[in-house]
PDB file of C-alpha atoms in Angstrom:
ATOM      1  CA  MET A 143     132.143-159.694  93.753  1.00 40.00           C
ATOM      2  CA  ALA A 144     130.603-162.473  95.826  1.00 44.00           C
ATOM      3  CA  ASN A 145     127.681-164.396  94.405  1.00 49.00           C
ATOM      4  CA  THR A 146     124.260-163.355  95.715  1.00 47.00           C
ATOM      5  CA  ASN A 147     121.932-166.199  96.629  1.00 52.00           C
ATOM      6  CA  SER A 148     118.151-166.060  96.291  1.00 50.00           C
ATOM      7  CA  TYR A 149     117.587-165.073  99.918  1.00 57.00           C
ATOM      8  CA  ALA A 150     119.927-162.068  99.717  1.00 69.00           C
ATOM      9  CA  TYR A 151     118.249-161.166  96.422  1.00 73.00           C
ATOM     10  CA  GLN A 152     114.861-160.931  98.136  1.00 71.00           C
ATOM     11  CA  LYS A 153     116.297-158.962 101.074  1.00 74.00           C
ATOM     12  CA  ASN A 154     117.597-156.270  98.765  1.00 74.00           C
ATOM     13  CA  PRO A 155     114.876-153.533  98.475  1.00 71.00           C
ATOM     14  CA  ALA A 156     115.871-152.821  94.888  1.00 64.00           C
ATOM     15  CA  THR A 157     115.310-156.408  93.729  1.00 71.00           C
ATOM     16  CA  ARG A 158     112.667-157.607  96.200  1.00 74.00           C
ATOM     17  CA  ASP A 159     109.509-159.031  94.603  1.00 74.00           C
ATOM     18  CA  LYS A 160     106.092-158.022  95.802  1.00 76.00           C
ATOM     19  CA  PRO A 161     104.273-160.609  97.949  1.00 79.00           C
ATOM     20  CA  TRP A 162     101.691-161.363  95.245  1.00 84.00           C
ATOM     21  CA  VAL A 163     104.503-162.369  92.858  1.00 82.00           C
ATOM     22  CA  LYS A 164     105.863-164.928  95.299  1.00 81.00           C
ATOM     23  CA  TYR A 165     102.465-166.419  96.122  1.00 86.00           C
ATOM     24  CA  SER A 166     101.452-166.486  92.463  1.00 90.00           C
ATOM     25  CA  LEU A 167     104.595-168.418  91.589  1.00 88.00           C
ATOM     26  CA  ILE A 168     104.016-170.798  94.500  1.00 90.00           C
ATOM     27  CA  GLY A 169     100.455-171.378  93.342  1.00 93.00           C
ATOM     28  CA  VAL A 170     101.440-172.046  89.740  1.00 94.00           C
ATOM     29  CA  ALA A 171     104.201-174.440  90.816  1.00 93.00           C
ATOM     30  CA  ALA A 172     101.923-176.274  93.260  1.00 93.00           C
ATOM     31  CA  VAL A 173      99.097-176.672  90.733  1.00 94.00           C
ATOM     32  CA  PHE A 174     101.440-177.820  87.971  1.00 94.00           C
ATOM     33  CA  MET A 175     103.236-180.382  90.136  1.00 91.00           C
ATOM     34  CA  GLY A 176      99.949-181.583  91.586  1.00 92.00           C
ATOM     35  CA  VAL A 177      98.336-182.127  88.189  1.00 91.00           C
ATOM     36  CA  MET A 178     101.390-183.443  86.358  1.00 90.00           C
ATOM     37  CA  LEU A 179     103.162-185.387  89.116  1.00 87.00           C
ATOM     38  CA  VAL A 180     101.269-186.067  92.330  1.00 89.00           C
ATOM     39  CA  VAL A 181      97.833-186.989  90.940  1.00 91.00           C
ATOM     40  CA  PRO A 182      99.166-189.434  88.288  1.00 89.00           C
ATOM     41  CA  LEU A 183     101.465-191.043  90.849  1.00 89.00           C
ATOM     42  CA  LEU A 184      98.663-191.530  93.357  1.00 91.00           C
ATOM     43  CA  SER A 185      96.459-192.883  90.578  1.00 91.00           C
ATOM     44  CA  VAL A 186      98.989-195.622  89.859  1.00 91.00           C
ATOM     45  CA  PHE A 187      98.968-196.806  93.473  1.00 91.00           C
ATOM     46  CA  TYR A 188      95.178-196.540  93.649  1.00 92.00           C
ATOM     47  CA  GLU A 189      94.675-198.665  90.541  1.00 90.00           C
ATOM     48  CA  ALA A 190      97.278-201.181  91.724  1.00 90.00           C
ATOM     49  CA  LEU A 191      95.559-201.678  95.094  1.00 91.00           C
ATOM     50  CA  LYS A 192      91.956-201.180  93.954  1.00 89.00           C
ATOM     51  CA  GLU A 193      91.236-204.910  93.906  1.00 88.00           C
ATOM     52  CA  GLY A 194      92.801-205.429  97.316  1.00 88.00           C
ATOM     53  CA  TRP A 195      96.166-206.438  98.685  1.00 91.00           C
ATOM     54  CA  GLN A 196      95.718-210.119  97.831  1.00 91.00           C
ATOM     55  CA  ALA A 197      95.032-209.357  94.165  1.00 91.00           C
ATOM     56  CA  TYR A 198      98.023-207.021  94.144  1.00 91.00           C
ATOM     57  CA  GLN A 199     100.271-209.673  95.639  1.00 91.00           C
ATOM     58  CA  ALA A 200      98.928-212.377  93.328  1.00 92.00           C
ATOM     59  CA  ALA A 201      99.621-210.193  90.287  1.00 91.00           C
ATOM     60  CA  LEU A 202     103.254-209.692  91.292  1.00 91.00           C
ATOM     61  CA  LEU A 203     103.666-213.428  91.895  1.00 92.00           C
ATOM     62  CA  GLU A 204     102.551-214.398  88.400  1.00 92.00           C
ATOM     63  CA  PRO A 205     105.324-216.190  86.470  1.00 92.00           C
ATOM     64  CA  ASP A 206     105.533-213.497  83.785  1.00 92.00           C
ATOM     65  CA  ALA A 207     105.725-210.760  86.412  1.00 92.00           C
ATOM     66  CA  LEU A 208     108.418-212.557  88.403  1.00 94.00           C
ATOM     67  CA  SER A 209     110.385-213.179  85.219  1.00 94.00           C
ATOM     68  CA  SER A 210     110.244-209.486  84.273  1.00 93.00           C
ATOM     69  CA  ILE A 211     111.304-208.418  87.765  1.00 93.00           C
ATOM     70  CA  LYS A 212     114.169-210.919  87.749  1.00 94.00           C
ATOM     71  CA  LEU A 213     115.385-209.817  84.317  1.00 94.00           C
ATOM     72  CA  THR A 214     115.215-206.152  85.314  1.00 93.00           C
ATOM     73  CA  LEU A 215     117.268-206.781  88.446  1.00 92.00           C
ATOM     74  CA  ILE A 216     119.812-208.898  86.551  1.00 94.00           C
ATOM     75  CA  THR A 217     120.210-206.208  83.906  1.00 94.00           C
ATOM     76  CA  ALA A 218     120.728-203.502  86.516  1.00 92.00           C
ATOM     77  CA  ALA A 219     123.182-205.698  88.439  1.00 94.00           C
ATOM     78  CA  ILE A 220     125.299-206.159  85.306  1.00 95.00           C
ATOM     79  CA  VAL A 221     125.049-202.597  84.031  1.00 95.00           C
ATOM     80  CA  LEU A 222     125.849-200.780  87.285  1.00 93.00           C
ATOM     81  CA  PRO A 223     129.387-202.081  87.961  1.00 94.00           C
ATOM     82  CA  ILE A 224     130.381-201.793  84.291  1.00 95.00           C
ATOM     83  CA  ASN A 225     129.098-198.242  84.011  1.00 94.00           C
ATOM     84  CA  THR A 226     130.692-197.312  87.327  1.00 94.00           C
ATOM     85  CA  ILE A 227     134.136-198.434  86.195  1.00 94.00           C
ATOM     86  CA  ILE A 228     133.768-196.866  82.744  1.00 93.00           C
ATOM     87  CA  GLY A 229     132.320-193.645  84.147  1.00 93.00           C
ATOM     88  CA  VAL A 230     135.113-193.154  86.675  1.00 94.00           C
ATOM     89  CA  ALA A 231     137.755-194.015  84.071  1.00 93.00           C
ATOM     90  CA  LEU A 232     136.301-191.570  81.533  1.00 93.00           C
ATOM     91  CA  ALA A 233     135.991-188.795  84.105  1.00 93.00           C
ATOM     92  CA  TYR A 234     139.597-189.307  85.216  1.00 92.00           C
ATOM     93  CA  LEU A 235     140.813-189.420  81.617  1.00 92.00           C
ATOM     94  CA  ILE A 236     139.003-186.224  80.609  1.00 92.00           C
ATOM     95  CA  THR A 237     139.864-184.196  83.712  1.00 91.00           C
ATOM     96  CA  ARG A 238     143.419-185.361  84.386  1.00 87.00           C
ATOM     97  CA  HIS A 239     144.938-185.890  80.923  1.00 87.00           C
ATOM     98  CA  LYS A 240     145.522-183.813  77.814  1.00 87.00           C
ATOM     99  CA  PHE A 241     145.495-185.649  74.490  1.00 86.00           C
ATOM    100  CA  ARG A 242     144.386-185.341  70.916  1.00 87.00           C
ATOM    101  CA  GLY A 243     140.772-186.290  70.365  1.00 85.00           C
ATOM    102  CA  LYS A 244     139.683-185.245  73.837  1.00 87.00           C
ATOM    103  CA  PHE A 245     136.950-183.051  72.373  1.00 89.00           C
ATOM    104  CA  VAL A 246     135.675-185.984  70.315  1.00 90.00           C
ATOM    105  CA  ILE A 247     135.409-188.244  73.361  1.00 89.00           C
ATOM    106  CA  THR A 248     133.691-185.526  75.378  1.00 89.00           C
ATOM    107  CA  THR A 249     131.202-184.969  72.566  1.00 88.00           C
ATOM    108  CA  LEU A 250     130.497-188.665  72.041  1.00 89.00           C
ATOM    109  CA  LEU A 251     129.841-188.988  75.761  1.00 90.00           C
ATOM    110  CA  ASP A 252     126.586-187.109  75.209  1.00 88.00           C
ATOM    111  CA  LEU A 253     125.495-189.269  72.279  1.00 89.00           C
ATOM    112  CA  PRO A 254     123.041-191.396  74.314  1.00 90.00           C
ATOM    113  CA  PHE A 255     121.355-188.183  75.456  1.00 88.00           C
ATOM    114  CA  ALA A 256     120.955-186.969  71.868  1.00 88.00           C
ATOM    115  CA  VAL A 257     119.919-190.228  70.197  1.00 90.00           C
ATOM    116  CA  SER A 258     116.408-191.587  70.689  1.00 90.00           C
ATOM    117  CA  PRO A 259     116.439-194.839  72.697  1.00 91.00           C
ATOM    118  CA  VAL A 260     114.467-196.518  69.904  1.00 92.00           C
ATOM    119  CA  VAL A 261     117.181-195.539  67.421  1.00 93.00           C
ATOM    120  CA  ALA A 262     119.798-196.851  69.861  1.00 91.00           C
ATOM    121  CA  GLY A 263     118.034-200.207  69.967  1.00 92.00           C
ATOM    122  CA  LEU A 264     117.823-200.298  66.174  1.00 92.00           C
ATOM    123  CA  MET A 265     121.563-199.607  65.985  1.00 92.00           C
ATOM    124  CA  PHE A 266     122.271-202.777  67.950  1.00 92.00           C
ATOM    125  CA  VAL A 267     119.870-204.764  65.754  1.00 92.00           C
ATOM    126  CA  LEU A 268     121.744-203.563  62.669  1.00 91.00           C
ATOM    127  CA  VAL A 269     125.078-204.583  64.206  1.00 91.00           C
ATOM    128  CA  PHE A 270     124.221-207.793  66.076  1.00 91.00           C
ATOM    129  CA  GLY A 271     121.131-209.048  64.223  1.00 86.00           C
ATOM    130  CA  ALA A 272     121.080-212.607  62.935  1.00 81.00           C
ATOM    131  CA  ASN A 273     121.319-211.423  59.317  1.00 85.00           C
ATOM    132  CA  THR A 274     124.406-209.278  59.921  1.00 87.00           C
ATOM    133  CA  LEU A 275     128.005-210.402  59.550  1.00 87.00           C
ATOM    134  CA  LEU A 276     128.904-209.975  63.225  1.00 87.00           C
ATOM    135  CA  GLY A 277     125.576-211.244  64.532  1.00 84.00           C
ATOM    136  CA  GLY A 278     125.643-214.302  62.283  1.00 85.00           C
ATOM    137  CA  TRP A 279     129.181-215.131  63.381  1.00 89.00           C
ATOM    138  CA  LEU A 280     128.250-214.794  67.057  1.00 87.00           C
ATOM    139  CA  GLU A 281     125.209-217.020  66.622  1.00 86.00           C
ATOM    140  CA  SER A 282     127.384-219.634  64.897  1.00 85.00           C
ATOM    141  CA  MET A 283     129.467-219.563  68.085  1.00 88.00           C
ATOM    142  CA  GLY A 284     126.336-220.097  70.153  1.00 85.00           C
ATOM    143  CA  ILE A 285     126.077-216.485  71.335  1.00 87.00           C
ATOM    144  CA  GLN A 286     122.736-214.791  70.703  1.00 88.00           C
ATOM    145  CA  VAL A 287     122.643-211.034  71.238  1.00 89.00           C
ATOM    146  CA  ILE A 288     119.377-209.757  69.787  1.00 90.00           C
ATOM    147  CA  PHE A 289     116.196-211.152  71.351  1.00 90.00           C
ATOM    148  CA  ALA A 290     118.230-212.267  74.361  1.00 90.00           C
ATOM    149  CA  THR A 291     119.425-210.947  77.705  1.00 91.00           C
ATOM    150  CA  THR A 292     122.751-209.969  76.142  1.00 92.00           C
ATOM    151  CA  GLY A 293     121.080-207.487  73.805  1.00 92.00           C
ATOM    152  CA  ILE A 294     119.030-206.005  76.648  1.00 94.00           C
ATOM    153  CA  VAL A 295     122.192-205.476  78.690  1.00 95.00           C
ATOM    154  CA  LEU A 296     124.017-203.854  75.761  1.00 94.00           C
ATOM    155  CA  ALA A 297     121.113-201.518  74.999  1.00 94.00           C
ATOM    156  CA  THR A 298     120.826-200.552  78.656  1.00 95.00           C
ATOM    157  CA  LEU A 299     124.567-199.956  78.873  1.00 94.00           C
ATOM    158  CA  PHE A 300     124.353-197.580  75.926  1.00 94.00           C
ATOM    159  CA  VAL A 301     121.545-195.422  77.289  1.00 93.00           C
ATOM    160  CA  THR A 302     122.941-195.230  80.834  1.00 93.00           C
ATOM    161  CA  PHE A 303     126.731-194.979  80.544  1.00 89.00           C
ATOM    162  CA  PRO A 304     126.986-191.128  80.468  1.00 91.00           C
ATOM    163  CA  PHE A 305     125.290-190.556  83.834  1.00 93.00           C
ATOM    164  CA  ILE A 306     128.206-191.318  86.134  1.00 94.00           C
ATOM    165  CA  ALA A 307     130.826-189.598  83.986  1.00 93.00           C
ATOM    166  CA  ARG A 308     128.654-186.495  83.622  1.00 92.00           C
ATOM    167  CA  GLU A 309     128.232-186.288  87.399  1.00 91.00           C
ATOM    168  CA  LEU A 310     131.955-186.641  88.059  1.00 93.00           C
ATOM    169  CA  ILE A 311     133.525-184.479  85.345  1.00 93.00           C
ATOM    170  CA  PRO A 312     132.307-181.041  86.581  1.00 92.00           C
ATOM    171  CA  LEU A 313     133.197-181.897  90.172  1.00 91.00           C
ATOM    172  CA  MET A 314     136.675-183.164  89.339  1.00 91.00           C
ATOM    173  CA  GLN A 315     137.346-180.128  87.156  1.00 90.00           C
ATOM    174  CA  ALA A 316     136.266-177.792  89.972  1.00 90.00           C
ATOM    175  CA  GLN A 317     138.375-179.625  92.569  1.00 87.00           C
ATOM    176  CA  GLY A 318     141.515-179.625  90.463  1.00 87.00           C
ATOM    177  CA  ASP A 319     144.430-181.976  91.031  1.00 85.00           C
ATOM    178  CA  SER A 320     146.388-180.185  93.751  1.00 87.00           C
ATOM    179  CA  GLU A 321     145.557-182.753  96.443  1.00 87.00           C
ATOM    180  CA  GLU A 322     146.481-185.624  94.134  1.00 85.00           C
ATOM    181  CA  GLU A 323     149.795-183.966  93.286  1.00 86.00           C
ATOM    182  CA  ALA A 324     150.474-183.508  96.987  1.00 89.00           C
ATOM    183  CA  ALA A 325     149.783-187.192  97.630  1.00 86.00           C
ATOM    184  CA  LEU A 326     152.200-188.218  94.875  1.00 85.00           C
ATOM    185  CA  THR A 327     154.812-185.805  96.200  1.00 87.00           C
ATOM    186  CA  LEU A 328     154.532-187.423  99.638  1.00 85.00           C
ATOM    187  CA  GLY A 329     155.293-190.832  98.169  1.00 84.00           C
ATOM    188  CA  ALA A 330     151.910-192.325  97.310  1.00 84.00           C
ATOM    189  CA  ASN A 331     151.630-194.452  94.188  1.00 85.00           C
ATOM    190  CA  GLY A 332     148.831-194.147  91.641  1.00 81.00           C
ATOM    191  CA  TRP A 333     146.420-196.590  93.319  1.00 87.00           C
ATOM    192  CA  GLN A 334     147.034-195.138  96.771  1.00 87.00           C
ATOM    193  CA  MET A 335     146.357-191.656  95.427  1.00 89.00           C
ATOM    194  CA  PHE A 336     143.089-192.827  93.840  1.00 88.00           C
ATOM    195  CA  TRP A 337     141.754-194.722  96.876  1.00 89.00           C
ATOM    196  CA  LYS A 338     142.909-192.233  99.516  1.00 88.00           C
ATOM    197  CA  VAL A 339     142.407-188.896  97.737  1.00 88.00           C
ATOM    198  CA  THR A 340     140.457-189.047  94.484  1.00 88.00           C
ATOM    199  CA  LEU A 341     137.699-191.471  95.504  1.00 89.00           C
ATOM    200  CA  PRO A 342     136.844-189.799  98.856  1.00 89.00           C
ATOM    201  CA  ASN A 343     136.568-186.456  97.069  1.00 89.00           C
ATOM    202  CA  ILE A 344     134.124-187.762  94.469  1.00 91.00           C
ATOM    203  CA  LYS A 345     132.202-190.321  96.523  1.00 88.00           C
ATOM    204  CA  TRP A 346     128.930-188.374  96.815  1.00 87.00           C
ATOM    205  CA  ALA A 347     128.830-187.473  93.123  1.00 88.00           C
ATOM    206  CA  LEU A 348     129.687-191.076  92.282  1.00 91.00           C
ATOM    207  CA  LEU A 349     126.864-192.444  94.438  1.00 88.00           C
ATOM    208  CA  TYR A 350     124.505-189.892  92.926  1.00 87.00           C
ATOM    209  CA  GLY A 351     125.443-191.047  89.430  1.00 90.00           C
ATOM    210  CA  ILE A 352     125.021-194.703  90.408  1.00 91.00           C
ATOM    211  CA  ILE A 353     121.511-194.006  91.689  1.00 88.00           C
ATOM    212  CA  LEU A 354     120.543-192.219  88.477  1.00 88.00           C
ATOM    213  CA  THR A 355     122.038-195.031  86.399  1.00 92.00           C
ATOM    214  CA  ASN A 356     120.146-197.671  88.359  1.00 90.00           C
ATOM    215  CA  ALA A 357     116.843-195.820  88.015  1.00 88.00           C
ATOM    216  CA  ARG A 358     117.290-195.397  84.261  1.00 90.00           C
ATOM    217  CA  ALA A 359     118.415-199.012  83.809  1.00 92.00           C
ATOM    218  CA  MET A 360     115.321-200.370  85.531  1.00 90.00           C
ATOM    219  CA  GLY A 361     112.948-197.996  83.761  1.00 89.00           C
ATOM    220  CA  GLU A 362     114.377-198.093  80.223  1.00 90.00           C
ATOM    221  CA  PHE A 363     111.779-198.962  77.602  1.00 92.00           C
ATOM    222  CA  GLY A 364     112.613-197.752  74.078  1.00 90.00           C
ATOM    223  CA  ALA A 365     115.991-199.365  73.399  1.00 91.00           C
ATOM    224  CA  VAL A 366     115.125-202.531  75.300  1.00 93.00           C
ATOM    225  CA  SER A 367     111.822-202.863  73.440  1.00 92.00           C
ATOM    226  CA  VAL A 368     113.607-203.004  70.079  1.00 93.00           C
ATOM    227  CA  VAL A 369     116.210-205.627  71.008  1.00 93.00           C
ATOM    228  CA  SER A 370     114.127-207.811  73.332  1.00 91.00           C
ATOM    229  CA  GLY A 371     111.692-209.452  70.921  1.00 86.00           C
ATOM    230  CA  HIS A 372     109.023-209.416  73.671  1.00 85.00           C
ATOM    231  CA  ILE A 373     109.471-213.110  74.446  1.00 85.00           C
ATOM    232  CA  ARG A 374     107.287-213.902  77.436  1.00 83.00           C
ATOM    233  CA  GLY A 375     109.114-215.268  80.414  1.00 83.00           C
ATOM    234  CA  GLU A 376     112.495-214.578  78.802  1.00 88.00           C
ATOM    235  CA  THR A 377     113.118-211.072  77.445  1.00 90.00           C
ATOM    236  CA  ASN A 378     110.407-208.882  78.962  1.00 92.00           C
ATOM    237  CA  THR A 379     111.656-206.397  81.535  1.00 93.00           C
ATOM    238  CA  MET A 380     109.242-204.662  83.896  1.00 94.00           C
ATOM    239  CA  PRO A 381     108.480-201.707  81.568  1.00 93.00           C
ATOM    240  CA  LEU A 382     107.838-204.078  78.656  1.00 94.00           C
ATOM    241  CA  MET A 383     105.642-206.322  80.782  1.00 94.00           C
ATOM    242  CA  ILE A 384     103.633-203.296  81.905  1.00 93.00           C
ATOM    243  CA  GLU A 385     102.833-202.431  78.293  1.00 93.00           C
ATOM    244  CA  ILE A 386     101.882-206.017  77.432  1.00 93.00           C
ATOM    245  CA  ALA A 387      99.664-206.397  80.509  1.00 92.00           C
ATOM    246  CA  TYR A 388      97.930-203.087  79.872  1.00 92.00           C
ATOM    247  CA  ASN A 389      97.266-203.929  76.221  1.00 92.00           C
ATOM    248  CA  GLU A 390      95.788-207.258  77.307  1.00 90.00           C
ATOM    249  CA  TYR A 391      93.538-205.525  79.882  1.00 90.00           C
ATOM    250  CA  ALA A 392      95.381-207.129  82.803  1.00 90.00           C
ATOM    251  CA  PHE A 393      95.196-203.835  84.623  1.00 91.00           C
ATOM    252  CA  THR A 394      96.014-205.130  88.100  1.00 91.00           C
ATOM    253  CA  LEU A 395      99.271-206.640  86.862  1.00 92.00           C
ATOM    254  CA  ALA A 396     100.136-203.556  84.824  1.00 93.00           C
ATOM    255  CA  PHE A 397      99.581-201.152  87.688  1.00 94.00           C
ATOM    256  CA  ALA A 398     101.202-203.474  90.245  1.00 93.00           C
ATOM    257  CA  LEU A 399     104.434-203.480  88.234  1.00 93.00           C
ATOM    258  CA  SER A 400     104.046-199.747  87.643  1.00 93.00           C
ATOM    259  CA  SER A 401     103.797-199.189  91.379  1.00 93.00           C
ATOM    260  CA  LEU A 402     107.109-200.999  91.889  1.00 91.00           C
ATOM    261  CA  LEU A 403     108.811-198.699  89.405  1.00 89.00           C
ATOM    262  CA  ALA A 404     107.122-195.711  91.037  1.00 89.00           C
ATOM    263  CA  LEU A 405     108.413-196.835  94.427  1.00 88.00           C
ATOM    264  CA  LEU A 406     111.883-197.048  92.898  1.00 83.00           C
ATOM    265  CA  ALA A 407     111.524-193.465  91.705  1.00 79.00           C
ATOM    266  CA  LEU A 408     110.419-192.293  95.148  1.00 84.00           C
ATOM    267  CA  VAL A 409     113.295-194.088  96.857  1.00 84.00           C
ATOM    268  CA  THR A 410     115.675-192.579  94.304  1.00 79.00           C
ATOM    269  CA  LEU A 411     114.375-189.091  95.066  1.00 77.00           C
ATOM    270  CA  ALA A 412     114.692-189.674  98.810  1.00 82.00           C
ATOM    271  CA  VAL A 413     118.277-190.888  98.492  1.00 79.00           C
ATOM    272  CA  GLN A 414     119.113-187.994  96.170  1.00 74.00           C
ATOM    273  CA  GLY A 415     117.740-185.526  98.697  1.00 76.00           C
ATOM    274  CA  PHE A 416     119.745-187.111 101.503  1.00 77.00           C
ATOM    275  CA  MET A 417     122.925-187.112  99.445  1.00 70.00           C
ATOM    276  CA  SER A 418     122.408-183.503  98.371  1.00 69.00           C
ATOM    277  CA  ARG A 419     122.269-182.465 102.009  1.00 73.00           C
ATOM    278  CA  LYS A 420     125.353-184.510 102.838  1.00 67.00           C
ATOM    279  CA  LYS A 421     127.238-183.116  99.834  1.00 61.00           C
TER     280      LYS A 421
END
């Protein structure tokens, strides 16, 4: 039997809701989203611009603010291509190959979702800290992981790597491999099959996963907070700098940086909506 969408459900006299049910649900949803989402978001922009545009601009041009913005962008620029390659490879492995341990890999893929980001950061401290065997050896080689950009990148990689794979796996399973088999039958090699068949079929889900990964990478706080050391001008990302500025009563700076992250969220939502329509 064909699936019944919500519109057909409401057209059926046996399942149609009364008008007061619909308007009650609309009212509850509108009030909840207004109180929990819209009002706080507008408050951030109001507080950021309360002292005027010049104060807002001056806050973002402070050395500590510029350093946090730069570090956030560098981290995202490193994390995105790595996670894209790993995510596509994992999705292809899980959906196109049968092997022992597949269930283990699929389960571990959700580990960053299950583990608290603070615990994830502590895990890296326990592995790469200066007092550990591996961390001490790396520091003797001149490579510092914890309290450095390297540690921030590793922590961000951990908390963001499932997003792309989790977007691609259901789609690739639903699509199957018939088109890829046809391409191979017609003489295409593995790379030609991937670039001409597989990638075009998953491009919207891939872009969607990249957007989610980028948003999480720029907004990550817990794991990065543990491994960063909060060194001003060196290891403070935008979320960390927001906390420091707020605790020091530098409210204009705190809300100015918050507004940038909020703008990122709004742009992410807009792109997601556009891609959903295209997909």
